[in-house]
Short mmCIF file of C-alpha atoms and ligand atoms in Angstrom, two decimals:
data_model
loop_
_atom_site.label_atom_id
_atom_site.label_comp_id
_atom_site.label_asym_id
_atom_site.label_seq_id
_atom_site.Cartn_x
_atom_site.Cartn_y
_atom_site.Cartn_z
CA MET A 150 251.72 -54.66 -39.65
CA ASN A 151 249.02 -54.89 -36.96
CA LEU A 152 246.09 -52.83 -38.21
CA ILE A 153 242.77 -51.87 -36.72
CA LEU A 154 239.83 -50.89 -38.93
CA LEU A 155 237.63 -48.30 -37.18
CA GLY A 156 234.32 -47.00 -38.39
CA ALA A 157 230.62 -47.22 -37.82
CA PRO A 158 228.74 -50.47 -38.50
CA GLY A 159 228.27 -50.44 -42.29
CA ALA A 160 231.13 -48.06 -42.99
CA GLY A 161 232.76 -50.64 -45.21
CA LYS A 162 235.33 -52.35 -42.95
CA GLY A 163 234.29 -55.90 -43.93
CA THR A 164 234.30 -54.94 -47.64
CA LEU A 165 237.77 -53.27 -47.48
CA ALA A 166 239.30 -56.12 -45.48
CA PRO A 167 239.88 -58.67 -48.34
CA TYR A 168 241.70 -56.03 -50.37
CA LEU A 169 243.97 -55.16 -47.47
CA ILE A 170 244.64 -58.88 -46.75
CA GLU A 171 245.95 -59.21 -50.25
CA LYS A 172 247.96 -56.00 -50.07
CA MET A 173 249.46 -57.11 -46.75
CA GLY A 174 250.62 -60.51 -48.03
CA GLY A 175 247.71 -62.71 -46.79
CA VAL A 176 247.66 -61.70 -43.12
CA PRO A 177 244.40 -62.83 -41.40
CA ALA A 178 241.52 -60.41 -40.88
CA VAL A 179 239.82 -61.05 -37.52
CA SER A 180 236.25 -59.96 -37.28
CA THR A 181 234.83 -60.33 -33.78
CA GLY A 182 231.33 -59.98 -35.27
CA ASN A 183 231.94 -63.00 -37.50
CA ILE A 184 233.35 -65.06 -34.64
CA LEU A 185 230.36 -64.17 -32.51
CA ARG A 186 227.84 -64.92 -35.38
CA GLU A 187 229.46 -68.33 -35.82
CA ALA A 188 229.14 -69.03 -32.09
CA VAL A 189 225.49 -67.99 -32.22
CA LYS A 190 224.91 -70.25 -35.17
CA ASN A 191 226.55 -73.19 -33.36
CA GLN A 192 224.68 -72.37 -30.18
CA THR A 193 227.86 -72.54 -28.08
CA PRO A 194 227.74 -71.06 -24.54
CA LEU A 195 229.54 -68.00 -25.89
CA GLY A 196 226.92 -67.76 -28.66
CA VAL A 197 223.97 -68.09 -26.30
CA THR A 198 225.32 -65.12 -24.17
CA ALA A 199 226.19 -63.06 -27.17
CA LYS A 200 222.94 -63.45 -29.00
CA GLN A 201 220.84 -61.46 -26.55
CA TYR A 202 223.10 -58.44 -27.00
CA MET A 203 223.61 -58.75 -30.70
CA ASP A 204 219.90 -59.00 -31.57
CA LYS A 205 219.32 -55.71 -29.87
CA GLY A 206 222.34 -54.04 -31.54
CA ALA A 207 224.06 -53.66 -28.17
CA LEU A 208 227.69 -54.51 -27.53
CA VAL A 209 228.57 -57.85 -26.05
CA PRO A 210 230.24 -57.30 -22.65
CA ASP A 211 233.96 -56.50 -22.66
CA GLU A 212 234.97 -59.46 -20.52
CA VAL A 213 233.39 -61.82 -23.12
CA VAL A 214 234.97 -60.39 -26.23
CA ILE A 215 238.40 -59.46 -24.80
CA GLY A 216 239.21 -63.07 -23.90
CA MET A 217 237.88 -64.27 -27.22
CA LEU A 218 240.01 -61.82 -29.21
CA GLN A 219 243.18 -62.45 -27.15
CA GLU A 220 242.87 -66.16 -27.90
CA ARG A 221 242.44 -65.55 -31.59
CA ILE A 222 245.45 -63.24 -32.02
CA ALA A 223 247.65 -65.60 -30.01
CA GLN A 224 247.17 -68.13 -32.89
CA PRO A 225 250.26 -68.75 -35.14
CA ASP A 226 248.71 -67.22 -38.23
CA CYS A 227 248.44 -63.82 -36.56
CA GLN A 228 252.18 -63.61 -35.69
CA ARG A 229 252.99 -62.09 -39.18
CA GLY A 230 250.47 -59.36 -38.63
CA PHE A 231 246.67 -59.00 -38.60
CA ILE A 232 243.73 -56.83 -39.46
CA LEU A 233 241.10 -56.24 -36.74
CA ASP A 234 237.57 -55.58 -37.95
CA GLY A 235 235.09 -54.70 -35.19
CA PHE A 236 237.56 -54.77 -32.30
CA PRO A 237 238.26 -52.82 -30.26
CA ARG A 238 234.85 -51.14 -29.76
CA THR A 239 235.39 -49.63 -26.32
CA ILE A 240 238.27 -47.98 -24.52
CA PRO A 241 238.64 -50.97 -22.10
CA GLN A 242 238.98 -53.19 -25.14
CA ALA A 243 241.67 -50.99 -26.62
CA GLU A 244 243.56 -50.95 -23.36
CA ALA A 245 243.36 -54.78 -23.09
CA LEU A 246 244.62 -55.09 -26.62
CA ASP A 247 247.59 -52.71 -26.00
CA LYS A 248 248.64 -55.14 -23.24
CA VAL A 249 248.95 -58.14 -25.58
CA ALA A 250 249.86 -56.63 -28.98
CA HIS A 251 251.63 -53.73 -30.65
CA ILE A 252 249.20 -51.85 -32.90
CA ASP A 253 250.77 -49.94 -35.80
CA CYS A 254 247.80 -48.14 -37.15
CA ALA A 255 244.03 -47.52 -36.75
CA LEU A 256 242.37 -46.70 -40.04
CA SER A 257 239.07 -44.99 -39.64
CA LEU A 258 236.45 -45.14 -42.45
CA GLU A 259 234.40 -41.99 -42.26
CA VAL A 260 230.75 -42.32 -43.42
CA PRO A 261 227.82 -40.14 -42.24
CA ASP A 262 224.93 -41.88 -40.46
CA GLU A 263 222.43 -41.16 -43.25
CA ALA A 264 224.64 -42.96 -45.79
CA ILE A 265 225.08 -45.88 -43.42
CA GLU A 266 221.24 -46.32 -42.97
CA LYS A 267 220.87 -46.44 -46.72
CA ARG A 268 223.71 -48.97 -47.09
CA MET A 269 222.48 -51.29 -44.42
CA ALA A 270 219.11 -51.73 -46.07
CA GLY A 271 220.83 -53.47 -49.06
CA ARG A 272 223.36 -55.42 -47.21
CA ARG A 273 223.45 -59.19 -47.52
CA VAL A 274 225.89 -61.52 -45.69
CA CYS A 275 227.05 -65.04 -45.88
CA LEU A 276 226.77 -66.63 -42.45
CA LYS A 277 229.03 -69.46 -43.51
CA CYS A 278 232.18 -67.58 -44.55
CA GLY A 279 231.42 -64.02 -43.42
CA ALA A 280 231.67 -62.41 -46.86
CA THR A 281 229.42 -59.29 -47.26
CA PHE A 282 227.67 -57.97 -50.36
CA HIS A 283 225.33 -55.18 -51.24
CA ILE A 284 222.43 -55.58 -53.65
CA GLU A 285 223.37 -52.32 -55.55
CA ASN A 286 226.95 -51.39 -54.70
CA ASN A 287 228.56 -54.84 -54.52
CA PRO A 288 226.14 -57.45 -55.77
CA PRO A 289 227.11 -61.14 -55.82
CA LYS A 290 227.50 -62.75 -59.24
CA THR A 291 224.29 -64.79 -58.65
CA GLU A 292 221.56 -63.22 -56.70
CA GLY A 293 221.31 -64.53 -53.12
CA VAL A 294 224.36 -66.74 -53.47
CA CYS A 295 227.83 -66.12 -51.86
CA ASP A 296 230.59 -65.70 -54.51
CA VAL A 297 233.17 -67.07 -52.12
CA CYS A 298 231.67 -70.26 -50.73
CA GLY A 299 228.30 -70.73 -52.54
CA ASP A 300 226.15 -70.57 -49.35
CA ALA A 301 222.90 -68.65 -49.24
CA LEU A 302 223.12 -64.91 -48.45
CA VAL A 303 220.83 -63.46 -45.78
CA ILE A 304 219.84 -60.13 -44.22
CA ARG A 305 221.39 -59.90 -40.72
CA LYS A 306 218.84 -59.50 -37.97
CA ASP A 307 220.73 -56.51 -36.67
CA ASP A 308 220.72 -54.75 -40.15
CA GLN A 309 217.03 -53.83 -39.69
CA LEU A 310 216.59 -50.06 -39.54
CA ASP A 311 215.62 -49.58 -35.89
CA VAL A 312 218.47 -51.88 -34.79
CA VAL A 313 220.84 -50.02 -37.10
CA ARG A 314 219.95 -46.74 -35.50
CA GLY A 315 220.70 -48.27 -32.11
CA ARG A 316 223.99 -49.59 -33.32
CA LEU A 317 224.98 -46.13 -34.66
CA GLU A 318 224.12 -44.60 -31.26
CA THR A 319 226.30 -47.23 -29.56
CA TYR A 320 229.09 -46.44 -32.09
CA HIS A 321 229.05 -42.74 -31.36
CA ALA A 322 228.93 -43.16 -27.63
CA GLN A 323 231.30 -46.04 -27.10
CA THR A 324 233.46 -46.69 -30.15
CA GLU A 325 234.08 -43.28 -31.60
CA PRO A 326 236.17 -42.10 -28.60
CA LEU A 327 238.74 -44.63 -29.86
CA LYS A 328 239.61 -42.19 -32.55
CA ASP A 329 240.99 -39.87 -29.87
CA TYR A 330 242.62 -42.79 -28.08
CA TYR A 331 244.62 -43.75 -31.22
CA GLY A 332 245.02 -40.15 -32.25
CA ALA A 333 246.81 -39.44 -28.99
CA GLN A 334 249.15 -42.32 -29.79
CA GLY A 335 249.84 -40.90 -33.23
CA LYS A 336 248.32 -44.01 -34.90
CA LEU A 337 245.07 -42.74 -36.34
CA LYS A 338 244.59 -42.39 -40.12
CA SER A 339 241.10 -41.30 -41.35
CA ILE A 340 239.78 -41.66 -44.86
CA ASP A 341 236.51 -40.80 -46.70
CA GLY A 342 234.46 -43.99 -46.90
CA THR A 343 231.66 -42.57 -49.02
CA GLN A 344 233.27 -42.68 -52.47
CA GLY A 345 232.67 -46.24 -53.49
CA ILE A 346 234.61 -49.43 -53.08
CA GLU A 347 237.42 -48.76 -55.55
CA ALA A 348 238.03 -45.22 -54.32
CA THR A 349 238.05 -46.35 -50.67
CA ARG A 350 240.62 -49.05 -51.49
CA GLU A 351 242.85 -46.47 -53.10
CA LEU A 352 242.59 -44.09 -50.17
CA ALA A 353 243.26 -46.82 -47.71
CA ALA A 354 246.32 -48.10 -49.64
CA LYS A 355 247.73 -44.60 -49.83
CA ALA A 356 247.02 -43.85 -46.12
CA LEU A 357 248.79 -47.10 -45.13
CA GLY A 358 251.65 -46.76 -47.70
CA LEU A 359 250.80 -50.16 -49.28
P1 AMP B 229 229.83 -56.38 -36.48
O1 AMP B 229 229.70 -57.54 -37.43
O2 AMP B 229 231.31 -55.99 -36.21
O3 AMP B 229 229.01 -55.18 -36.76
O4 AMP B 229 229.33 -57.00 -35.03
C1 AMP B 229 227.99 -57.42 -34.86
C2 AMP B 229 227.62 -57.32 -33.42
O5 AMP B 229 228.49 -58.25 -32.71
C3 AMP B 229 227.74 -56.03 -32.71
O6 AMP B 229 226.60 -55.28 -32.89
C4 AMP B 229 227.92 -56.52 -31.27
O7 AMP B 229 226.69 -56.88 -30.67
C5 AMP B 229 228.81 -57.69 -31.40
N1 AMP B 229 230.23 -57.34 -31.36
C6 AMP B 229 231.13 -57.52 -32.40
N2 AMP B 229 232.39 -57.15 -32.04
C7 AMP B 229 232.24 -56.69 -30.81
C8 AMP B 229 233.17 -56.08 -29.79
N3 AMP B 229 234.46 -55.91 -30.11
N4 AMP B 229 232.68 -55.81 -28.62
C9 AMP B 229 231.36 -55.95 -28.25
N5 AMP B 229 230.46 -56.49 -29.10
C10 AMP B 229 230.92 -56.85 -30.36
#
């Protein structure tokens, strides 16, 4: 199954992904945000371009991310299926994706903006492996340390409140229309993402028939 995770930044896509990977037999989850953050960290040409947009909470231009994503899903590990987290984020990205892959389902995590703002304040991420935690809802076993790879956890620059508000605006203006796009194709499934990690997993598994 080729699955898209839709939802506002902070809706819980990155937290749900590891559970779905397991349920779907180990297919890769591709997070364009993680690929871009890695490029920024390594100061590659892609990273240098992307950073100026990401720090402001704006979207990286379509022509940059579309090529990057197409390259990633052409890799052999994606041939058994994949989960996309953070792509597509615009209609042109969705159209480009439809040209290179068959999408089975777009699962939308529904969380109101106020709840997102609260969540983002407690979010911590591992820049090395991309795992995400929350100081209250999903704390790491040892404070400040990634459970998965042992690297230090940090607050993302773009998780600061003013940047989060900008990212939510961008989401409503540019990404939310994708619900209609996939709805029109009969591929949209929406679930309530406010009920905690376990409940969200159950709703997702049920919606996807896993
Ligand atoms: P995320 O981790 O998915 O919230 O992404 C973090 C940031 O990376 C976003 O705010 C954008 O600046 C950039 N980004 C990630 N995915 C995309 C995408 N599909 N299109 C454009 N920009 C993206």
